[in-house]
Amino acid sequence: MPPKPNRVVVIGTGAVGTTTAYTLLLRRRMPELVLIDVNQKKALGEALDMNHGMPFVGGVKLWAGTYEDCREADIIIVTAGASQKPGETRIDLLRKNISIFKDIVEKITKYNQHAILLIATNPVDILSYATLKISGFDRRRVIGSGTVLDSARFRYLIGRHKEIDPRSIHGQIIGEHGDSELPVWSLANIAGTDLGFDEAERDEIFQDTKNAAYEIIDAKGSTSYAIALALDRIVVSILHNEGAVLNVSTLLNNYNGVSDVYLGAPCIVDRTGVREVLDLPLNETEKALFQKSAEKLKAEIAKLEL
Ligand code: 6V0
């Protein structure tokens, strides 16, 4: 019997879900791609629109489906739920999105116990933690998009300052995907050489990184392209068993003084999901900020009934 084709399911066909699906489709990442939304008409319309491009792409079977289609899925990406309005923080979305998540995760697990769940909905760290608890899945297979996007923004901005390709910049953001995130300046470098920024330049780059989503939401209502590319990057590392190091959100235990919380940290991602979290030798200031980020999220988690 031929091997089962890889299937990716995207739940939520809003700005993030459709851009992610389109990115996966253009790059022909998997033979089967399913779109699910509570608004079935929207999912159908998006699937139809993308399918009409198939003569130019090919090789992907794509349809608007139901939760039964999760049965054969290898990766289920969840982008469903409320998004930030201008002025709203990611944490402000928690009350709306936690009930949506209880419903969605129960529907997924009715049909599938083996897939990797990749969460993008905000607040992504808390919802990933909630997904772990609701699903009962192994922690390696519940992954949040974490600070992959923030790290990309950070590298882009450093690259722009230095006029160097962002792919050659080694830099990362860790902690909450949100207001308490932090840059790891102590380890940031270009080919092992110091970045040479003064305090004011560092501050400007980090503030622009942290506030990027607010700026984009204010300008165009939502962010979608870069998060879609970030999710595509995570999917590829899983499907191709690459072992790429990506700052996804994962369950941390005894990690830089932090336990029992999901936060963005450098993880080796392969077909098992998060294979390993890399130890980061943070300096004392970074460690304190990281612990503060964890405390903020743990206080929010404590209010939930999980
Ligand atoms: P959107 O464009 O409003 O789309 C949300 C979609 O979810 C809509 O199509 C809804 O119909 C659908 N939906 C709502 N409830 C359900 C349900 N119960 N079951 C299935 N589908 C449902 O939002 P957008 O796509 O802009 O954002 C989605 C989420 O991603 C938000 O929480 C954002 O804050 C979050 N983002 C996360 C990022 C990250 O880095 N992790 C980046 C950008 C946005």
mmCIF file of C-alpha atoms and ligand atoms in Angstrom:
data_model
loop_
_atom_site.group_PDB
_atom_site.id
_atom_site.type_symbol
_atom_site.label_atom_id
_atom_site.label_comp_id
_atom_site.label_asym_id
_atom_site.label_seq_id
_atom_site.Cartn_x
_atom_site.Cartn_y
_atom_site.Cartn_z
ATOM 1 C CA MET A 1 0.000 0.000 0.000
ATOM 2 C CA PRO A 2 1.378 3.466 -0.827
ATOM 3 C CA PRO A 3 2.194 5.615 2.219
ATOM 4 C CA LYS A 4 -0.583 7.879 3.461
ATOM 5 C CA PRO A 5 -0.237 11.390 1.991
ATOM 6 C CA ASN A 6 0.635 14.155 4.435
ATOM 7 C CA ARG A 7 -2.378 16.204 5.418
ATOM 8 C CA VAL A 8 -2.421 19.644 7.016
ATOM 9 C CA VAL A 9 -5.670 21.057 8.419
ATOM 10 C CA VAL A 10 -6.093 24.799 9.004
ATOM 11 C CA ILE A 11 -8.869 25.724 11.438
ATOM 12 C CA GLY A 12 -9.988 29.340 11.103
ATOM 13 C CA THR A 13 -10.114 30.849 7.621
ATOM 14 C CA GLY A 14 -9.648 34.490 8.561
ATOM 15 C CA ALA A 15 -6.665 36.658 7.663
ATOM 16 C CA VAL A 16 -4.082 34.380 9.305
ATOM 17 C CA GLY A 17 -5.609 31.027 8.317
ATOM 18 C CA THR A 18 -6.102 31.841 4.649
ATOM 19 C CA THR A 19 -2.705 33.489 4.213
ATOM 20 C CA THR A 20 -1.107 30.477 5.876
ATOM 21 C CA ALA A 21 -3.033 28.057 3.640
ATOM 22 C CA TYR A 22 -2.087 30.072 0.556
ATOM 23 C CA THR A 23 1.587 30.114 1.585
ATOM 24 C CA LEU A 24 1.574 26.337 2.162
ATOM 25 C CA LEU A 25 -0.177 25.863 -1.175
ATOM 26 C CA LEU A 26 2.221 28.044 -3.179
ATOM 27 C CA ARG A 27 5.150 26.147 -1.741
ATOM 28 C CA ARG A 28 3.410 22.763 -2.236
ATOM 29 C CA ARG A 29 4.255 21.724 1.295
ATOM 30 C CA MET A 30 1.812 18.820 1.503
ATOM 31 C CA PRO A 31 -0.409 16.804 -0.854
ATOM 32 C CA GLU A 32 -3.603 17.455 1.180
ATOM 33 C CA LEU A 33 -4.789 20.711 2.715
ATOM 34 C CA VAL A 34 -8.137 21.121 4.497
ATOM 35 C CA LEU A 35 -9.805 24.380 5.547
ATOM 36 C CA ILE A 36 -12.302 24.452 8.440
ATOM 37 C CA ASP A 37 -14.222 27.418 9.854
ATOM 38 C CA VAL A 38 -17.343 27.857 11.973
ATOM 39 C CA ASN A 39 -18.400 30.044 9.051
ATOM 40 C CA GLN A 40 -18.595 27.204 6.528
ATOM 41 C CA LYS A 41 -19.529 29.498 3.674
ATOM 42 C CA LYS A 42 -16.319 31.485 4.197
ATOM 43 C CA ALA A 43 -14.220 28.303 4.230
ATOM 44 C CA LEU A 44 -15.952 27.110 1.036
ATOM 45 C CA GLY A 45 -15.348 30.415 -0.715
ATOM 46 C CA GLU A 46 -11.678 30.471 0.261
ATOM 47 C CA ALA A 47 -11.199 26.849 -0.891
ATOM 48 C CA LEU A 48 -12.905 27.570 -4.212
ATOM 49 C CA ASP A 49 -10.788 30.666 -4.806
ATOM 50 C CA MET A 50 -7.545 28.788 -4.045
ATOM 51 C CA ASN A 51 -8.599 25.754 -6.109
ATOM 52 C CA HIS A 52 -9.055 27.940 -9.183
ATOM 53 C CA GLY A 53 -5.319 28.621 -8.950
ATOM 54 C CA MET A 54 -4.484 24.914 -9.089
ATOM 55 C CA PRO A 55 -3.701 24.911 -12.847
ATOM 56 C CA PHE A 56 -0.843 27.284 -11.961
ATOM 57 C CA VAL A 57 0.358 25.352 -8.888
ATOM 58 C CA GLY A 58 -0.781 21.719 -8.928
ATOM 59 C CA GLY A 59 0.048 18.852 -6.665
ATOM 60 C CA VAL A 60 -2.203 19.819 -3.763
ATOM 61 C CA LYS A 61 -5.699 18.489 -3.046
ATOM 62 C CA LEU A 62 -7.466 21.239 -1.139
ATOM 63 C CA TRP A 63 -11.010 21.340 0.225
ATOM 64 C CA ALA A 64 -13.264 22.981 2.824
ATOM 65 C CA GLY A 65 -13.913 20.226 5.317
ATOM 66 C CA THR A 66 -15.309 19.202 8.669
ATOM 67 C CA TYR A 67 -13.694 17.977 11.880
ATOM 68 C CA GLU A 68 -13.926 14.415 10.550
ATOM 69 C CA ASP A 69 -11.180 15.400 8.098
ATOM 70 C CA CYS A 70 -8.871 15.840 11.100
ATOM 71 C CA ARG A 71 -8.765 12.031 11.383
ATOM 72 C CA GLU A 72 -6.007 11.721 8.764
ATOM 73 C CA ALA A 73 -4.206 14.958 9.654
ATOM 74 C CA ASP A 74 -0.499 15.123 10.500
ATOM 75 C CA ILE A 75 -0.540 18.783 11.502
ATOM 76 C CA ILE A 76 -3.555 20.803 12.632
ATOM 77 C CA ILE A 77 -2.984 24.558 12.652
ATOM 78 C CA VAL A 78 -5.436 26.550 14.767
ATOM 79 C CA THR A 79 -5.893 30.203 13.806
ATOM 80 C CA ALA A 80 -9.573 30.472 14.785
ATOM 81 C CA GLY A 81 -10.965 33.076 17.131
ATOM 82 C CA ALA A 82 -11.089 36.758 17.873
ATOM 83 C CA SER A 83 -8.212 38.972 16.809
ATOM 84 C CA GLN A 84 -6.895 42.238 18.273
ATOM 85 C CA LYS A 85 -8.769 45.423 17.498
ATOM 86 C CA PRO A 86 -6.769 48.677 17.560
ATOM 87 C CA GLY A 87 -5.674 49.315 21.170
ATOM 88 C CA GLU A 88 -6.432 45.772 22.413
ATOM 89 C CA THR A 89 -3.646 43.638 23.889
ATOM 90 C CA ARG A 90 -3.330 39.936 23.119
ATOM 91 C CA ILE A 91 -4.286 39.096 26.698
ATOM 92 C CA ASP A 92 -7.574 41.004 26.182
ATOM 93 C CA LEU A 93 -8.582 38.209 23.764
ATOM 94 C CA LEU A 94 -8.272 35.437 26.317
ATOM 95 C CA ARG A 95 -11.842 35.377 27.614
ATOM 96 C CA LYS A 96 -13.338 35.192 24.116
ATOM 97 C CA ASN A 97 -10.865 32.661 22.753
ATOM 98 C CA ILE A 98 -10.651 30.201 25.624
ATOM 99 C CA SER A 99 -14.252 29.035 25.151
ATOM 100 C CA ILE A 100 -13.730 28.758 21.396
ATOM 101 C CA PHE A 101 -10.661 26.620 22.120
ATOM 102 C CA LYS A 102 -12.449 24.259 24.490
ATOM 103 C CA ASP A 103 -14.925 23.575 21.706
ATOM 104 C CA ILE A 104 -12.355 23.231 18.909
ATOM 105 C CA VAL A 105 -9.868 21.031 20.786
ATOM 106 C CA GLU A 106 -12.630 18.660 21.936
ATOM 107 C CA LYS A 107 -13.807 18.321 18.320
ATOM 108 C CA ILE A 108 -10.256 17.663 17.080
ATOM 109 C CA THR A 109 -9.454 15.024 19.696
ATOM 110 C CA LYS A 110 -12.676 13.168 18.962
ATOM 111 C CA TYR A 111 -11.128 12.238 15.609
ATOM 112 C CA ASN A 112 -7.395 12.522 16.067
ATOM 113 C CA GLN A 113 -5.002 11.586 18.869
ATOM 114 C CA HIS A 114 -1.749 11.536 16.895
ATOM 115 C CA ALA A 115 -1.341 14.873 15.092
ATOM 116 C CA ILE A 116 0.825 17.825 15.995
ATOM 117 C CA LEU A 117 -1.309 20.779 17.062
ATOM 118 C CA LEU A 118 0.165 24.107 16.013
ATOM 119 C CA ILE A 119 -1.530 27.035 17.715
ATOM 120 C CA ALA A 120 -1.454 30.619 16.398
ATOM 121 C CA THR A 121 -4.537 32.211 17.998
ATOM 122 C CA ASN A 122 -3.776 34.790 20.678
ATOM 123 C CA PRO A 123 -2.891 34.919 23.447
ATOM 124 C CA VAL A 124 -0.900 32.094 21.878
ATOM 125 C CA ASP A 125 1.149 30.953 24.891
ATOM 126 C CA ILE A 126 -1.842 30.631 27.196
ATOM 127 C CA LEU A 127 -4.013 29.002 24.538
ATOM 128 C CA SER A 128 -1.245 26.495 23.778
ATOM 129 C CA TYR A 129 -1.072 25.635 27.479
ATOM 130 C CA ALA A 130 -4.875 25.292 27.545
ATOM 131 C CA THR A 131 -4.743 23.076 24.439
ATOM 132 C CA LEU A 132 -2.216 20.806 26.144
ATOM 133 C CA LYS A 133 -4.509 20.421 29.154
ATOM 134 C CA ILE A 134 -7.725 19.967 27.158
ATOM 135 C CA SER A 135 -6.241 17.543 24.612
ATOM 136 C CA GLY A 136 -4.171 15.424 26.988
ATOM 137 C CA PHE A 137 -1.607 15.180 24.140
ATOM 138 C CA ASP A 138 2.099 14.731 24.746
ATOM 139 C CA ARG A 139 3.651 18.165 25.340
ATOM 140 C CA ARG A 140 5.968 17.736 22.357
ATOM 141 C CA ARG A 141 2.950 17.677 20.029
ATOM 142 C CA VAL A 142 1.275 20.886 21.242
ATOM 143 C CA ILE A 143 3.231 23.804 19.844
ATOM 144 C CA GLY A 144 2.539 27.531 19.890
ATOM 145 C CA SER A 145 3.896 29.838 17.207
ATOM 146 C CA GLY A 146 5.528 31.615 20.145
ATOM 147 C CA THR A 147 8.137 34.251 19.354
ATOM 148 C CA VAL A 148 9.068 32.890 15.907
ATOM 149 C CA LEU A 149 7.396 35.931 14.328
ATOM 150 C CA ASP A 150 8.816 38.366 16.905
ATOM 151 C CA SER A 151 12.307 36.969 16.329
ATOM 152 C CA ALA A 152 11.837 37.447 12.577
ATOM 153 C CA ARG A 153 10.797 41.068 13.131
ATOM 154 C CA PHE A 154 13.808 41.549 15.408
ATOM 155 C CA ARG A 155 16.220 40.108 12.843
ATOM 156 C CA TYR A 156 14.643 42.145 10.053
ATOM 157 C CA LEU A 157 15.047 45.377 12.030
ATOM 158 C CA ILE A 158 18.655 44.625 13.027
ATOM 159 C CA GLY A 159 19.387 43.731 9.395
ATOM 160 C CA ARG A 160 17.883 47.016 8.213
ATOM 161 C CA HIS A 161 20.059 49.005 10.656
ATOM 162 C CA LYS A 162 23.181 47.144 9.561
ATOM 163 C CA GLU A 163 22.234 46.802 5.885
ATOM 164 C CA ILE A 164 22.792 43.070 6.200
ATOM 165 C CA ASP A 165 20.504 40.253 5.025
ATOM 166 C CA PRO A 166 18.224 39.376 7.984
ATOM 167 C CA ARG A 167 18.941 35.685 7.385
ATOM 168 C CA SER A 168 22.541 36.388 8.447
ATOM 169 C CA ILE A 169 21.477 37.947 11.748
ATOM 170 C CA HIS A 170 21.498 35.754 14.849
ATOM 171 C CA GLY A 171 19.066 37.232 17.294
ATOM 172 C CA GLN A 172 16.001 36.122 19.149
ATOM 173 C CA ILE A 173 13.031 37.187 21.198
ATOM 174 C CA ILE A 174 11.896 34.917 24.037
ATOM 175 C CA GLY A 175 9.049 34.819 26.549
ATOM 176 C CA GLU A 176 5.433 35.793 25.928
ATOM 177 C CA HIS A 177 4.352 36.503 22.359
ATOM 178 C CA GLY A 178 3.167 39.876 23.642
ATOM 179 C CA ASP A 179 3.991 42.828 25.820
ATOM 180 C CA SER A 180 6.311 41.050 28.297
ATOM 181 C CA GLU A 181 8.572 39.484 25.655
ATOM 182 C CA LEU A 182 12.293 40.224 25.763
ATOM 183 C CA PRO A 183 15.284 40.384 23.404
ATOM 184 C CA VAL A 184 18.326 38.255 24.152
ATOM 185 C CA TRP A 185 20.896 40.952 23.387
ATOM 186 C CA SER A 186 23.642 39.118 25.295
ATOM 187 C CA LEU A 187 23.724 36.390 22.616
ATOM 188 C CA ALA A 188 22.778 38.370 19.475
ATOM 189 C CA ASN A 189 25.514 38.506 16.827
ATOM 190 C CA ILE A 190 26.450 38.541 13.150
ATOM 191 C CA ALA A 191 28.742 35.601 12.351
ATOM 192 C CA GLY A 192 29.943 35.656 15.943
ATOM 193 C CA THR A 193 30.817 39.366 15.854
ATOM 194 C CA ASP A 194 29.317 41.956 18.166
ATOM 195 C CA LEU A 195 26.378 43.997 16.827
ATOM 196 C CA GLY A 196 27.922 47.196 18.163
ATOM 197 C CA PHE A 197 24.653 48.930 19.083
ATOM 198 C CA ASP A 198 24.473 51.551 21.815
ATOM 199 C CA GLU A 199 21.693 51.528 24.419
ATOM 200 C CA ALA A 200 19.444 53.904 22.437
ATOM 201 C CA GLU A 201 19.727 51.826 19.254
ATOM 202 C CA ARG A 202 18.943 48.633 21.149
ATOM 203 C CA ASP A 203 15.941 50.228 22.756
ATOM 204 C CA GLU A 204 14.605 51.540 19.448
ATOM 205 C CA ILE A 205 14.967 48.163 17.725
ATOM 206 C CA PHE A 206 13.276 46.272 20.536
ATOM 207 C CA GLN A 207 10.398 48.758 20.899
ATOM 208 C CA ASP A 208 9.798 48.564 17.136
ATOM 209 C CA THR A 209 9.842 44.753 17.353
ATOM 210 C CA LYS A 210 7.427 44.613 20.272
ATOM 211 C CA ASN A 211 5.047 47.212 18.873
ATOM 212 C CA ALA A 212 5.060 45.935 15.291
ATOM 213 C CA ALA A 213 1.675 44.210 15.555
ATOM 214 C CA TYR A 214 0.028 47.317 17.050
ATOM 215 C CA GLU A 215 1.422 49.428 14.211
ATOM 216 C CA ILE A 216 0.241 47.014 11.503
ATOM 217 C CA ILE A 217 -3.212 46.479 13.069
ATOM 218 C CA ASP A 218 -3.641 50.238 13.307
ATOM 219 C CA ALA A 219 -2.668 50.601 9.646
ATOM 220 C CA LYS A 220 -4.446 47.640 7.988
ATOM 221 C CA GLY A 221 -6.568 45.867 10.599
ATOM 222 C CA SER A 222 -4.648 42.595 10.941
ATOM 223 C CA THR A 223 -1.269 40.966 10.437
ATOM 224 C CA SER A 224 -1.036 37.969 8.147
ATOM 225 C CA TYR A 225 1.898 37.634 5.732
ATOM 226 C CA ALA A 226 4.805 37.265 8.156
ATOM 227 C CA ILE A 227 2.877 35.010 10.557
ATOM 228 C CA ALA A 228 1.931 32.820 7.583
ATOM 229 C CA LEU A 229 5.605 32.483 6.623
ATOM 230 C CA ALA A 230 6.495 31.741 10.262
ATOM 231 C CA LEU A 231 3.861 28.978 10.424
ATOM 232 C CA ASP A 232 5.062 27.631 7.066
ATOM 233 C CA ARG A 233 8.598 27.476 8.493
ATOM 234 C CA ILE A 234 7.409 25.440 11.495
ATOM 235 C CA VAL A 235 5.331 23.113 9.287
ATOM 236 C CA VAL A 236 8.307 22.408 7.008
ATOM 237 C CA SER A 237 10.571 21.582 9.913
ATOM 238 C CA ILE A 238 7.976 19.067 11.118
ATOM 239 C CA LEU A 239 7.063 17.490 7.745
ATOM 240 C CA HIS A 240 10.685 17.266 6.535
ATOM 241 C CA ASN A 241 11.974 16.220 9.960
ATOM 242 C CA GLU A 242 14.510 19.064 9.709
ATOM 243 C CA GLY A 243 15.348 19.710 13.324
ATOM 244 C CA ALA A 244 15.364 23.480 12.746
ATOM 245 C CA VAL A 245 15.838 25.628 15.843
ATOM 246 C CA LEU A 246 12.785 27.864 16.124
ATOM 247 C CA ASN A 247 11.510 29.984 19.015
ATOM 248 C CA VAL A 248 8.158 28.253 19.278
ATOM 249 C CA SER A 249 6.110 28.243 22.470
ATOM 250 C CA THR A 250 6.483 25.070 24.477
ATOM 251 C CA LEU A 251 5.887 23.765 27.985
ATOM 252 C CA LEU A 252 8.895 24.769 30.062
ATOM 253 C CA ASN A 253 10.032 23.024 33.208
ATOM 254 C CA ASN A 254 13.060 24.101 35.277
ATOM 255 C CA TYR A 255 14.088 26.376 32.452
ATOM 256 C CA ASN A 256 15.897 29.554 33.549
ATOM 257 C CA GLY A 257 13.856 29.497 36.756
ATOM 258 C CA VAL A 258 10.543 28.925 34.982
ATOM 259 C CA SER A 259 8.186 25.923 35.199
ATOM 260 C CA ASP A 260 4.710 24.823 34.089
ATOM 261 C CA VAL A 261 4.083 27.562 31.547
ATOM 262 C CA TYR A 262 4.244 27.888 27.752
ATOM 263 C CA LEU A 263 6.683 30.533 26.502
ATOM 264 C CA GLY A 264 8.757 31.183 23.402
ATOM 265 C CA ALA A 265 12.242 29.653 23.666
ATOM 266 C CA PRO A 266 14.662 28.067 21.163
ATOM 267 C CA CYS A 267 13.424 24.559 20.381
ATOM 268 C CA ILE A 268 14.567 21.828 18.028
ATOM 269 C CA VAL A 269 11.510 21.087 15.897
ATOM 270 C CA ASP A 270 11.203 17.841 13.947
ATOM 271 C CA ARG A 271 8.582 15.214 13.068
ATOM 272 C CA THR A 272 8.066 14.449 16.761
ATOM 273 C CA GLY A 273 7.192 18.126 17.380
ATOM 274 C CA VAL A 274 9.381 19.878 19.945
ATOM 275 C CA ARG A 275 12.257 17.417 20.305
ATOM 276 C CA GLU A 276 14.232 19.500 22.773
ATOM 277 C CA VAL A 277 14.401 22.959 24.306
ATOM 278 C CA LEU A 278 17.892 24.442 24.055
ATOM 279 C CA ASP A 279 19.435 25.791 27.242
ATOM 280 C CA LEU A 280 19.996 29.525 26.993
ATOM 281 C CA PRO A 281 22.748 31.045 29.131
ATOM 282 C CA LEU A 282 20.799 34.254 29.869
ATOM 283 C CA ASN A 283 22.423 37.043 31.871
ATOM 284 C CA GLU A 284 20.844 38.082 35.190
ATOM 285 C CA THR A 285 18.782 40.936 33.698
ATOM 286 C CA GLU A 286 17.403 38.710 30.939
ATOM 287 C CA LYS A 287 16.651 35.925 33.380
ATOM 288 C CA ALA A 288 14.692 38.298 35.619
ATOM 289 C CA LEU A 289 12.659 39.609 32.660
ATOM 290 C CA PHE A 290 11.997 36.064 31.447
ATOM 291 C CA GLN A 291 10.751 35.045 34.888
ATOM 292 C CA LYS A 292 8.531 38.140 35.003
ATOM 293 C CA SER A 293 7.041 37.186 31.640
ATOM 294 C CA ALA A 294 6.296 33.705 33.006
ATOM 295 C CA GLU A 295 4.702 35.100 36.165
ATOM 296 C CA LYS A 296 2.424 37.349 34.115
ATOM 297 C CA LEU A 297 1.130 34.407 32.071
ATOM 298 C CA LYS A 298 0.839 32.075 35.061
ATOM 299 C CA ALA A 299 -1.361 34.646 36.818
ATOM 300 C CA GLU A 300 -3.695 34.618 33.791
ATOM 301 C CA ILE A 301 -3.665 30.809 33.581
ATOM 302 C CA ALA A 302 -4.586 30.578 37.288
ATOM 303 C CA LYS A 303 -7.871 32.370 36.503
ATOM 304 C CA LEU A 304 -8.881 29.719 33.956
ATOM 305 C CA GLU A 305 -10.807 26.550 34.680
ATOM 306 C CA LEU A 306 -8.746 23.932 32.896
HETATM 307 P P1 6V0 B 1 -9.986 36.793 11.693
HETATM 308 O O1 6V0 B 1 -9.637 37.310 10.344
HETATM 309 O O2 6V0 B 1 -11.064 37.442 12.475
HETATM 310 O O3 6V0 B 1 -10.308 35.233 11.531
HETATM 311 C C1 6V0 B 1 -10.726 34.419 12.571
HETATM 312 C C2 6V0 B 1 -11.510 33.273 11.966
HETATM 313 O O4 6V0 B 1 -11.825 32.361 13.017
HETATM 314 C C3 6V0 B 1 -12.837 33.705 11.326
HETATM 315 O O5 6V0 B 1 -12.910 33.231 9.993
HETATM 316 C C4 6V0 B 1 -13.894 33.057 12.216
HETATM 317 O O6 6V0 B 1 -15.070 32.669 11.515
HETATM 318 C C5 6V0 B 1 -13.125 31.848 12.743
HETATM 319 N N1 6V0 B 1 -13.700 31.267 13.947
HETATM 320 C C6 6V0 B 1 -14.195 31.904 15.040
HETATM 321 N N2 6V0 B 1 -14.657 31.010 15.927
HETATM 322 C C7 6V0 B 1 -14.441 29.769 15.406
HETATM 323 C C8 6V0 B 1 -14.705 28.453 15.840
HETATM 324 N N3 6V0 B 1 -15.289 28.214 17.003
HETATM 325 N N4 6V0 B 1 -14.349 27.440 15.035
HETATM 326 C C9 6V0 B 1 -13.760 27.658 13.837
HETATM 327 N N5 6V0 B 1 -13.496 28.884 13.371
HETATM 328 C C10 6V0 B 1 -13.836 29.932 14.145
HETATM 329 O O7 6V0 B 1 -8.682 36.804 12.638
HETATM 330 P P2 6V0 B 1 -7.155 36.677 12.173
HETATM 331 O O8 6V0 B 1 -7.049 35.600 11.187
HETATM 332 O O9 6V0 B 1 -6.639 38.037 11.866
HETATM 333 O O10 6V0 B 1 -6.464 36.239 13.551
HETATM 334 C C11 6V0 B 1 -6.704 34.955 14.100
HETATM 335 C C12 6V0 B 1 -5.940 34.795 15.397
HETATM 336 O O11 6V0 B 1 -4.539 34.774 15.151
HETATM 337 C C13 6V0 B 1 -6.169 35.967 16.373
HETATM 338 O O12 6V0 B 1 -6.315 35.484 17.688
HETATM 339 C C14 6V0 B 1 -4.887 36.776 16.235
HETATM 340 O O13 6V0 B 1 -4.623 37.565 17.383
HETATM 341 C C15 6V0 B 1 -3.889 35.662 16.039
HETATM 342 N N6 6V0 B 1 -2.594 36.050 15.497
HETATM 343 C C16 6V0 B 1 -1.516 35.409 15.975
HETATM 344 C C17 6V0 B 1 -0.248 35.697 15.535
HETATM 345 C C18 6V0 B 1 0.918 34.967 16.122
HETATM 346 O O14 6V0 B 1 2.082 35.365 15.957
HETATM 347 N N7 6V0 B 1 0.672 33.875 16.826
HETATM 348 C C19 6V0 B 1 -0.054 36.663 14.529
HETATM 349 C C20 6V0 B 1 -1.142 37.285 14.006
HETATM 350 C C21 6V0 B 1 -2.495 37.053 14.477
#
